[in-house]
Amino acid sequence: MTVIPQVPAVVPVLFKAACPHCRARFELSAGALRLAIGGSRRTTFYSFTCPECGCAVRKPAGERIVELLTGGGVRTLRLHSTG
């Protein structure tokens, strides 16, 4: 007889967000968000498509937002400057 250890179920992380275009409020899974980390505050942001109106939304991401999103499994793109 083989004993299979019980693995706790993974609870998906949901992030609260709002659309500046239609003002809808909703929750998004990590897969619905993208995080871009650049060399400055201006080039570090997260983005998503509003599930209500379909608009592309881009919002700045400070250190705390970056920490929350990366910890929650959001896909991250690191931007490199050419120069």
JSON list of N, CA, C and O in Angstrom, two decimals, residues 2-3 13-14 44 48-49 52 56 60 72 76 82:
[
{"chain": "A", "resi": 2, "resn": "THR", "atom": "N", "xyz": [0.53, 2.21, -0.81]},
{"chain": "A", "resi": 2, "resn": "THR", "atom": "CA", "xyz": [1.26, 3.47, -0.88]},
{"chain": "A", "resi": 2, "resn": "THR", "atom": "C", "xyz": [0.42, 4.57, -0.27]},
{"chain": "A", "resi": 2, "resn": "THR", "atom": "O", "xyz": [-0.78, 4.68, -0.56]},
{"chain": "A", "resi": 3, "resn": "VAL", "atom": "N", "xyz": [1.06, 5.38, 0.56]},
{"chain": "A", "resi": 3, "resn": "VAL", "atom": "CA", "xyz": [0.38, 6.51, 1.17]},
{"chain": "A", "resi": 3, "resn": "VAL", "atom": "C", "xyz": [0.72, 7.76, 0.37]},
{"chain": "A", "resi": 3, "resn": "VAL", "atom": "O", "xyz": [1.88, 8.07, 0.15]},
{"chain": "A", "resi": 13, "resn": "VAL", "atom": "N", "xyz": [-5.07, 33.70, -6.06]},
{"chain": "A", "resi": 13, "resn": "VAL", "atom": "CA", "xyz": [-5.01, 35.07, -5.56]},
{"chain": "A", "resi": 13, "resn": "VAL", "atom": "C", "xyz": [-5.85, 35.96, -6.46]},
{"chain": "A", "resi": 13, "resn": "VAL", "atom": "O", "xyz": [-5.75, 35.88, -7.68]},
{"chain": "A", "resi": 14, "resn": "LEU", "atom": "N", "xyz": [-6.67, 36.80, -5.86]},
{"chain": "A", "resi": 14, "resn": "LEU", "atom": "CA", "xyz": [-7.45, 37.78, -6.61]},
{"chain": "A", "resi": 14, "resn": "LEU", "atom": "C", "xyz": [-7.04, 39.18, -6.19]},
{"chain": "A", "resi": 14, "resn": "LEU", "atom": "O", "xyz": [-6.79, 39.43, -5.02]},
{"chain": "A", "resi": 44, "resn": "THR", "atom": "N", "xyz": [7.66, 51.75, -14.51]},
{"chain": "A", "resi": 44, "resn": "THR", "atom": "CA", "xyz": [7.21, 50.59, -13.75]},
{"chain": "A", "resi": 44, "resn": "THR", "atom": "C", "xyz": [5.70, 50.71, -13.60]},
{"chain": "A", "resi": 44, "resn": "THR", "atom": "O", "xyz": [5.20, 51.67, -13.03]},
{"chain": "A", "resi": 48, "resn": "PHE", "atom": "N", "xyz": [-3.89, 45.77, -17.44]},
{"chain": "A", "resi": 48, "resn": "PHE", "atom": "CA", "xyz": [-4.93, 44.76, -17.58]},
{"chain": "A", "resi": 48, "resn": "PHE", "atom": "C", "xyz": [-5.97, 45.29, -18.55]},
{"chain": "A", "resi": 48, "resn": "PHE", "atom": "O", "xyz": [-5.99, 46.46, -18.89]},
{"chain": "A", "resi": 49, "resn": "THR", "atom": "N", "xyz": [-6.85, 44.41, -18.99]},
{"chain": "A", "resi": 49, "resn": "THR", "atom": "CA", "xyz": [-7.98, 44.79, -19.82]},
{"chain": "A", "resi": 49, "resn": "THR", "atom": "C", "xyz": [-9.22, 44.78, -18.94]},
{"chain": "A", "resi": 49, "resn": "THR", "atom": "O", "xyz": [-9.48, 43.79, -18.25]},
{"chain": "A", "resi": 52, "resn": "GLU", "atom": "N", "xyz": [-15.26, 44.85, -17.98]},
{"chain": "A", "resi": 52, "resn": "GLU", "atom": "CA", "xyz": [-16.56, 45.48, -18.21]},
{"chain": "A", "resi": 52, "resn": "GLU", "atom": "C", "xyz": [-16.63, 46.19, -19.56]},
{"chain": "A", "resi": 52, "resn": "GLU", "atom": "O", "xyz": [-17.56, 45.99, -20.33]},
{"chain": "A", "resi": 56, "resn": "ALA", "atom": "N", "xyz": [-8.00, 48.95, -22.43]},
{"chain": "A", "resi": 56, "resn": "ALA", "atom": "CA", "xyz": [-6.69, 48.63, -21.86]},
{"chain": "A", "resi": 56, "resn": "ALA", "atom": "C", "xyz": [-6.39, 49.65, -20.77]},
{"chain": "A", "resi": 56, "resn": "ALA", "atom": "O", "xyz": [-6.56, 50.85, -20.97]},
{"chain": "A", "resi": 60, "resn": "PRO", "atom": "N", "xyz": [0.49, 53.10, -12.69]},
{"chain": "A", "resi": 60, "resn": "PRO", "atom": "CA", "xyz": [1.84, 53.06, -12.10]},
{"chain": "A", "resi": 60, "resn": "PRO", "atom": "C", "xyz": [1.90, 52.05, -10.95]},
{"chain": "A", "resi": 60, "resn": "PRO", "atom": "O", "xyz": [0.90, 51.82, -10.26]},
{"chain": "A", "resi": 72, "resn": "GLY", "atom": "N", "xyz": [1.96, 37.48, -5.69]},
{"chain": "A", "resi": 72, "resn": "GLY", "atom": "CA", "xyz": [0.70, 36.84, -6.07]},
{"chain": "A", "resi": 72, "resn": "GLY", "atom": "C", "xyz": [0.75, 36.10, -7.38]},
{"chain": "A", "resi": 72, "resn": "GLY", "atom": "O", "xyz": [-0.26, 35.59, -7.86]},
{"chain": "A", "resi": 76, "resn": "THR", "atom": "N", "xyz": [5.78, 38.96, -14.85]},
{"chain": "A", "resi": 76, "resn": "THR", "atom": "CA", "xyz": [6.57, 40.19, -14.79]},
{"chain": "A", "resi": 76, "resn": "THR", "atom": "C", "xyz": [7.51, 40.29, -15.99]},
{"chain": "A", "resi": 76, "resn": "THR", "atom": "O", "xyz": [8.15, 39.32, -16.37]},
{"chain": "A", "resi": 82, "resn": "THR", "atom": "N", "xyz": [18.13, 50.85, -23.49]},
{"chain": "A", "resi": 82, "resn": "THR", "atom": "CA", "xyz": [19.23, 50.73, -24.45]},
{"chain": "A", "resi": 82, "resn": "THR", "atom": "C", "xyz": [19.96, 52.04, -24.47]},
{"chain": "A", "resi": 82, "resn": "THR", "atom": "O", "xyz": [19.38, 53.10, -24.54]}
]
